[in-house]
Amino acid sequence: MELDTFVRALPKAELHLHIEGTLEPELMFRLAARNGVALPWKSVEDTRAAYDFSDLQSFLDLYYAGAAALIHEQDFHELAMAYFERAHADGVVHAELFFDPQTHTARGVAFDTVLAGLERACADALRRYGISSRLIMCFLRHLSEDDGFAALQQAMPHLARIHGVGLDSSEKGHPPSKFARLFARCRELGLHLVAHAGEEGPPAYIVEALDLLKVERIDHGVRAAEDPALMARLAREQVPLTVCPLSNVRLCVFPTLAQHNLKSLLDAGLKVTINSDDPAYFGGYVAQNYIDTATALGLTKAELKQIARNSLEAAFVDTATRAPWVGRLEALSD
Ligand code: ADE
Ligand code: ZN
């Protein structure tokens, strides 16, 4: 089977996907016009040309500017439906969507507006594509822990529709320890816990996310490779890493995809998954991440199958939900 066909046929879960990062410039301009929002770019082409990032912060500045086009419930619904359509074409059977409520509430968009649009899209995606999904609310780490507590307060009436919490935005200088009390509270509330760590920040941030925040998965985590003791621990404890190869290259974490450490993480026995992070900004959705990474690093189909299996095992779903996906994956021939 051709690589492209094989990758799309693999049942897979996408576990690291910022829904605001799926806002393609075409939709951004359409929403901005509909909502009377001024964007800092003249055209769709002008916007794409601006996507030339030197690090995480240079991306985040544009990402938050683009998110300003999202105002109404319908906008969030359209955004997520556009993602689900692409995810379905990529063979995604389950998606866990990050959303950043503070980005929207700071602009006067109500928490409930954001959640209602995303929630309706999740229900429509199940009906239309058979894709199951979860919503993971992320706290912005460049803001204070008190700000995070305020976001959690707004989420309280909606916790039945939110499966977990995460930590994203500017990593350097904002260690997980800054949010220890907030994550402890979320843990008491029975929420699943994840955090971005070791994308640009040091391996010590991964250790803090595990020990202080008690997260179940690490988002990115590629800088674990700099700490042999941490590598041994991640392998022993089978902590899932949600790696985003195209994102890492576009944000200059690795100079090229051929120099990415995903294969060495896999060879060291870590539970590696492949995800797209912010695909509208980084040049590829999840299947493209699998295909380009396999090509650049020479991954075998057995390795791609292992990565997809890891994603299904690391998803926040019960065994009965997971079993048919794993069955289809094991039945897939090369
Ligand atoms: N927000 C959206 N994408 C992100 C990333 N890759 N790292 C941190 N925060 C983000
Ligand atoms: Zn991310």
Coordinates of C-alpha atoms and ligand atoms in Angstrom, one line a residue:
M1 CA 0.0 0.0 0.0
E2 CA 1.2 3.5 -0.8
L3 CA 2.4 5.4 2.3
D4 CA -0.3 8.1 1.9
T5 CA -3.1 5.5 1.7
F6 CA -1.7 3.5 4.6
V7 CA -1.4 6.5 6.9
R8 CA -5.0 7.7 6.2
A9 CA -6.3 4.1 6.7
L10 CA -4.6 3.8 10.1
P11 CA -7.3 4.5 12.8
K12 CA -5.7 7.1 14.9
A13 CA -6.4 9.6 17.7
E14 CA -5.3 13.2 17.6
L15 CA -4.4 14.2 21.1
H16 CA -2.6 17.6 20.6
L17 CA -4.7 20.0 18.5
H18 CA -5.4 23.6 19.4
I19 CA -8.8 24.3 17.8
E20 CA -7.8 28.0 17.4
G21 CA -4.8 26.7 15.5
T22 CA -7.0 25.2 12.8
L23 CA -8.2 28.6 11.7
E24 CA -7.2 28.8 8.0
P25 CA -6.7 32.3 6.6
E26 CA -9.7 31.9 4.3
L27 CA -12.1 31.3 7.2
M28 CA -10.3 33.9 9.3
F29 CA -11.0 36.6 6.6
R30 CA -14.6 35.4 6.1
L31 CA -15.3 35.6 9.8
A32 CA -13.5 38.9 10.3
A33 CA -15.7 40.4 7.5
R34 CA -18.9 39.0 8.9
N35 CA -18.0 40.2 12.4
G36 CA -16.6 43.6 11.4
V37 CA -13.2 42.7 13.0
A38 CA -10.0 44.4 11.6
L39 CA -7.1 42.0 11.0
P40 CA -3.5 43.1 10.9
W41 CA -3.1 41.6 7.4
K42 CA -4.4 42.8 4.0
S43 CA -5.3 39.5 2.4
V44 CA -5.2 35.7 2.7
E45 CA -1.9 35.6 0.8
D46 CA -0.5 38.4 3.0
T47 CA -1.5 36.3 6.1
R48 CA 0.2 33.1 4.8
A49 CA 3.3 35.1 3.9
A50 CA 3.5 36.3 7.6
Y51 CA 3.7 32.7 8.8
D52 CA 7.5 32.7 9.0
F53 CA 8.3 32.0 12.6
S54 CA 11.6 32.2 14.5
D55 CA 10.3 30.6 17.8
L56 CA 7.2 29.9 19.8
Q57 CA 6.5 33.5 20.8
S58 CA 6.7 34.8 17.2
F59 CA 3.9 32.3 16.3
L60 CA 1.8 33.0 19.4
D61 CA 1.7 36.7 18.6
L62 CA 0.0 35.9 15.2
Y63 CA -2.1 33.1 16.6
Y64 CA -3.7 35.4 19.2
A65 CA -4.2 38.1 16.5
G66 CA -6.0 35.6 14.2
A67 CA -8.3 34.4 17.0
A68 CA -9.8 37.9 17.2
A69 CA -12.0 36.9 14.2
L70 CA -13.9 34.4 16.4
I71 CA -16.8 36.1 18.1
H72 CA -20.1 34.1 17.9
E73 CA -21.1 30.5 18.8
Q74 CA -21.5 29.8 15.1
D75 CA -17.9 30.9 14.4
F76 CA -16.6 28.3 16.9
H77 CA -18.9 25.7 15.4
E78 CA -17.7 26.4 11.8
L79 CA -14.1 26.4 13.0
A80 CA -14.4 23.0 14.6
M81 CA -16.4 21.5 11.8
A82 CA -13.8 22.5 9.2
Y83 CA -11.3 20.7 11.4
F84 CA -13.4 17.5 11.8
E85 CA -13.9 17.3 8.0
R86 CA -10.1 17.3 7.6
A87 CA -9.6 14.9 10.5
H88 CA -12.1 12.4 9.0
A89 CA -10.2 12.5 5.7
D90 CA -7.0 11.8 7.6
G91 CA -8.4 8.7 9.4
V92 CA -8.8 10.3 12.8
V93 CA -11.4 8.2 14.8
H94 CA -11.0 10.3 18.0
A95 CA -9.9 13.8 18.7
E96 CA -9.1 15.6 21.9
L97 CA -9.4 19.4 21.2
F98 CA -7.6 22.0 23.2
F99 CA -9.3 25.3 23.5
D100 CA -8.0 28.5 25.2
P101 CA -11.0 30.2 26.9
Q102 CA -8.8 33.1 28.3
T103 CA -8.0 34.2 24.7
H104 CA -11.7 34.8 24.1
T105 CA -13.0 35.9 27.5
A106 CA -10.3 38.6 27.5
R107 CA -11.9 40.0 24.3
G108 CA -15.4 40.0 25.8
V109 CA -16.5 36.7 24.3
A110 CA -18.4 34.6 26.9
F111 CA -17.1 31.3 28.0
D112 CA -20.4 29.7 27.2
T113 CA -20.3 31.0 23.6
V114 CA -17.0 29.3 23.0
L115 CA -18.0 26.1 24.7
A116 CA -21.5 25.9 23.1
G117 CA -20.0 26.2 19.6
L118 CA -17.4 23.6 20.1
E119 CA -19.7 21.2 21.9
R120 CA -22.3 21.4 19.1
A121 CA -19.5 20.7 16.6
C122 CA -18.4 17.6 18.6
A123 CA -21.9 16.3 18.5
D124 CA -22.2 16.9 14.8
A125 CA -18.8 15.3 14.1
L126 CA -20.0 12.1 15.9
R127 CA -23.2 12.1 13.8
R128 CA -21.7 13.0 10.5
Y129 CA -18.3 11.3 10.6
G130 CA -18.4 8.9 13.5
I131 CA -15.5 10.8 15.2
S132 CA -15.6 10.8 18.9
S133 CA -14.1 13.8 20.7
R134 CA -13.2 15.4 24.0
L135 CA -12.6 19.0 25.0
I136 CA -9.6 20.0 27.0
M137 CA -9.5 23.5 28.3
C138 CA -6.0 25.0 28.4
F139 CA -4.7 27.6 30.8
L140 CA -2.5 30.3 29.3
R141 CA 0.8 30.0 31.2
H142 CA 1.9 33.6 30.4
L143 CA -1.0 34.8 32.6
S144 CA -1.1 34.4 36.4
E145 CA -2.3 31.4 38.4
D146 CA -5.1 33.6 39.7
D147 CA -6.2 34.2 36.1
G148 CA -6.3 30.5 35.7
F149 CA -8.4 30.1 38.8
A150 CA -10.8 32.7 37.3
A151 CA -11.1 30.7 34.1
L152 CA -11.7 27.5 36.1
Q153 CA -14.5 29.4 38.0
Q154 CA -16.2 30.3 34.7
A155 CA -15.9 26.6 33.6
M156 CA -17.5 25.2 36.8
P157 CA -21.1 25.2 35.5
H158 CA -19.9 23.4 32.4
L159 CA -17.6 20.7 33.8
A160 CA -19.7 17.9 32.5
R161 CA -18.7 19.0 29.0
I162 CA -15.0 19.5 29.7
H163 CA -12.9 16.3 30.1
G164 CA -9.5 17.8 31.1
V165 CA -7.3 20.7 31.5
G166 CA -3.9 21.6 29.9
L167 CA -1.3 24.3 30.0
D168 CA -0.1 26.2 26.9
S169 CA 1.3 29.5 25.5
S170 CA 4.8 30.9 26.2
E171 CA 6.8 28.2 28.0
K172 CA 10.1 29.7 28.8
G173 CA 10.0 31.5 32.2
H174 CA 6.6 30.0 33.0
P175 CA 7.4 26.7 34.7
P176 CA 4.6 24.2 35.6
S177 CA 5.3 24.9 39.3
K178 CA 3.6 28.3 38.8
F179 CA 0.3 26.4 38.4
A180 CA 0.7 23.7 41.1
R181 CA -2.3 24.8 43.2
L182 CA -4.6 25.2 40.1
F183 CA -3.8 21.7 38.8
A184 CA -4.3 20.3 42.3
R185 CA -7.8 21.8 42.3
C186 CA -8.5 20.4 38.8
R187 CA -7.4 17.0 40.0
E188 CA -9.8 17.2 43.0
L189 CA -12.5 17.9 40.5
G190 CA -11.7 14.7 38.6
L191 CA -10.5 16.4 35.4
H192 CA -7.8 14.7 33.2
L193 CA -4.5 16.6 33.3
V194 CA -2.0 17.3 30.6
A195 CA 0.6 20.1 30.1
H196 CA 2.9 21.4 27.4
A197 CA 6.4 20.8 28.6
G198 CA 9.8 20.4 27.0
E199 CA 8.9 22.1 23.7
E200 CA 11.1 25.1 24.2
G201 CA 11.5 24.8 28.0
P202 CA 14.1 22.6 29.7
P203 CA 13.7 18.9 30.7
A204 CA 13.2 20.1 34.3
Y205 CA 9.8 21.5 33.2
I206 CA 8.8 17.9 32.2
V207 CA 9.8 16.6 35.6
E208 CA 7.7 19.4 37.2
A209 CA 4.7 18.7 35.1
L210 CA 4.8 15.0 36.2
D211 CA 5.7 15.5 39.9
L212 CA 4.0 18.8 40.7
L213 CA 1.0 19.0 38.3
K214 CA 0.6 15.1 38.1
V215 CA -0.2 15.2 34.4
E216 CA -1.1 12.0 32.6
R217 CA 0.5 13.0 29.3
I218 CA 3.2 15.4 28.2
D219 CA 2.5 17.7 25.2
H220 CA 5.6 17.9 23.1
G221 CA 8.3 16.7 25.6
V222 CA 11.0 16.4 22.9
R223 CA 13.6 18.1 25.1
A224 CA 13.4 15.1 27.4
A225 CA 16.2 13.7 25.2
E226 CA 18.7 16.0 27.1
D227 CA 18.1 14.2 30.4
P228 CA 18.9 10.4 30.4
A229 CA 17.3 9.8 33.8
L230 CA 14.1 11.4 32.6
M231 CA 14.2 9.4 29.4
A232 CA 14.5 6.2 31.4
R233 CA 11.5 7.3 33.6
L234 CA 9.3 8.2 30.6
A235 CA 10.0 4.8 29.1
R236 CA 9.5 2.9 32.4
E237 CA 6.2 4.7 33.2
Q238 CA 5.0 4.8 29.6
V239 CA 4.0 8.4 29.8
P240 CA 2.5 9.4 26.5
L241 CA 4.2 12.2 24.6
T242 CA 2.1 14.1 22.1
V243 CA 4.8 15.1 19.6
C244 CA 4.1 17.5 16.8
P245 CA 6.9 17.2 14.2
L246 CA 5.9 19.9 11.6
S247 CA 5.2 22.3 14.5
N248 CA 8.6 21.7 15.9
V249 CA 10.3 22.5 12.6
R250 CA 8.2 25.6 11.9
L251 CA 9.0 26.9 15.4
C252 CA 12.7 26.1 15.0
V253 CA 12.8 23.5 17.8
F254 CA 14.6 21.3 15.2
P255 CA 16.3 22.8 12.1
T256 CA 14.8 20.2 9.7
L257 CA 12.5 17.2 10.0
A258 CA 15.4 14.9 9.2
Q259 CA 17.0 16.2 12.4
H260 CA 13.9 15.6 14.5
N261 CA 14.4 13.2 17.5
L262 CA 11.0 11.4 17.2
K263 CA 12.7 8.1 16.0
S264 CA 15.2 8.2 18.8
L265 CA 12.4 8.7 21.4
L266 CA 10.6 5.8 19.8
D267 CA 13.7 3.6 19.8
A268 CA 14.3 4.4 23.5
G269 CA 10.8 2.9 24.2
L270 CA 8.8 6.1 24.9
K271 CA 5.1 6.1 24.1
V272 CA 5.3 8.6 21.3
T273 CA 2.3 9.9 19.3
I274 CA 2.1 12.2 16.2
N275 CA -0.2 15.2 16.2
S276 CA -0.6 18.5 14.3
D277 CA -0.7 21.1 17.1
D278 CA -1.8 24.2 15.0
P279 CA -2.1 22.8 11.5
A280 CA -3.4 26.0 9.8
Y281 CA -0.1 27.7 10.8
F282 CA 2.4 24.8 10.4
G283 CA 1.6 23.4 7.0
G284 CA -0.1 20.1 7.6
Y285 CA -2.8 18.2 9.4
V286 CA -2.2 15.0 11.2
A287 CA -1.8 12.6 8.2
Q288 CA 0.7 15.0 6.7
N289 CA 2.7 14.9 10.0
Y290 CA 2.8 11.1 9.8
I291 CA 3.8 11.0 6.1
D292 CA 6.4 13.7 6.2
T293 CA 8.0 12.4 9.4
A294 CA 8.0 8.8 8.1
T295 CA 9.7 10.0 4.9
A296 CA 12.3 12.2 6.7
L297 CA 13.2 9.7 9.4
G298 CA 12.6 6.4 7.4
L299 CA 9.9 5.1 9.8
T300 CA 8.6 1.7 8.8
K301 CA 4.9 0.9 8.5
A302 CA 5.2 -1.2 11.7
E303 CA 6.5 1.9 13.5
L304 CA 3.7 4.1 12.1
K305 CA 1.3 1.4 13.4
Q306 CA 2.9 1.5 16.8
I307 CA 2.6 5.3 16.9
A308 CA -1.1 5.2 15.9
R309 CA -1.6 2.4 18.5
N310 CA 0.0 4.6 21.1
S311 CA -2.4 7.4 20.3
L312 CA -5.4 5.1 20.8
E313 CA -4.0 3.8 24.1
A314 CA -3.2 7.3 25.3
A315 CA -6.7 8.7 24.5
F316 CA -9.0 9.5 27.4
V317 CA -11.6 6.9 26.6
D318 CA -12.7 3.6 28.2
T319 CA -11.6 0.2 27.0
A320 CA -14.9 -0.7 25.3
T321 CA -14.7 2.5 23.2
R322 CA -11.0 1.9 22.3
A323 CA -11.3 -1.9 21.4
P324 CA -12.9 -1.6 18.0
W325 CA -10.3 1.0 16.9
V326 CA -7.4 -1.2 18.0
G327 CA -9.1 -4.1 16.3
R328 CA -9.2 -2.2 13.0
L329 CA -5.6 -1.1 13.4
E330 CA -4.3 -4.6 14.0
A331 CA -6.3 -5.9 11.0
L332 CA -4.7 -3.3 8.6
S333 CA -2.1 -4.9 6.3
D334 CA 0.9 -3.1 4.9
Ligands
ADE1 N1 -0.6 27.3 21.8 C1 -0.9 26.9 20.6 N2 0.1 26.1 20.1 C2 1.0 26.0 21.1 C3 2.3 25.4 21.2 N3 2.8 24.6 20.3 N4 3.0 25.6 22.4 C4 2.5 26.4 23.3 N5 1.3 27.0 23.3 C5 0.6 26.8 22.2
ZN2 ZN 0.5 22.8 21.4

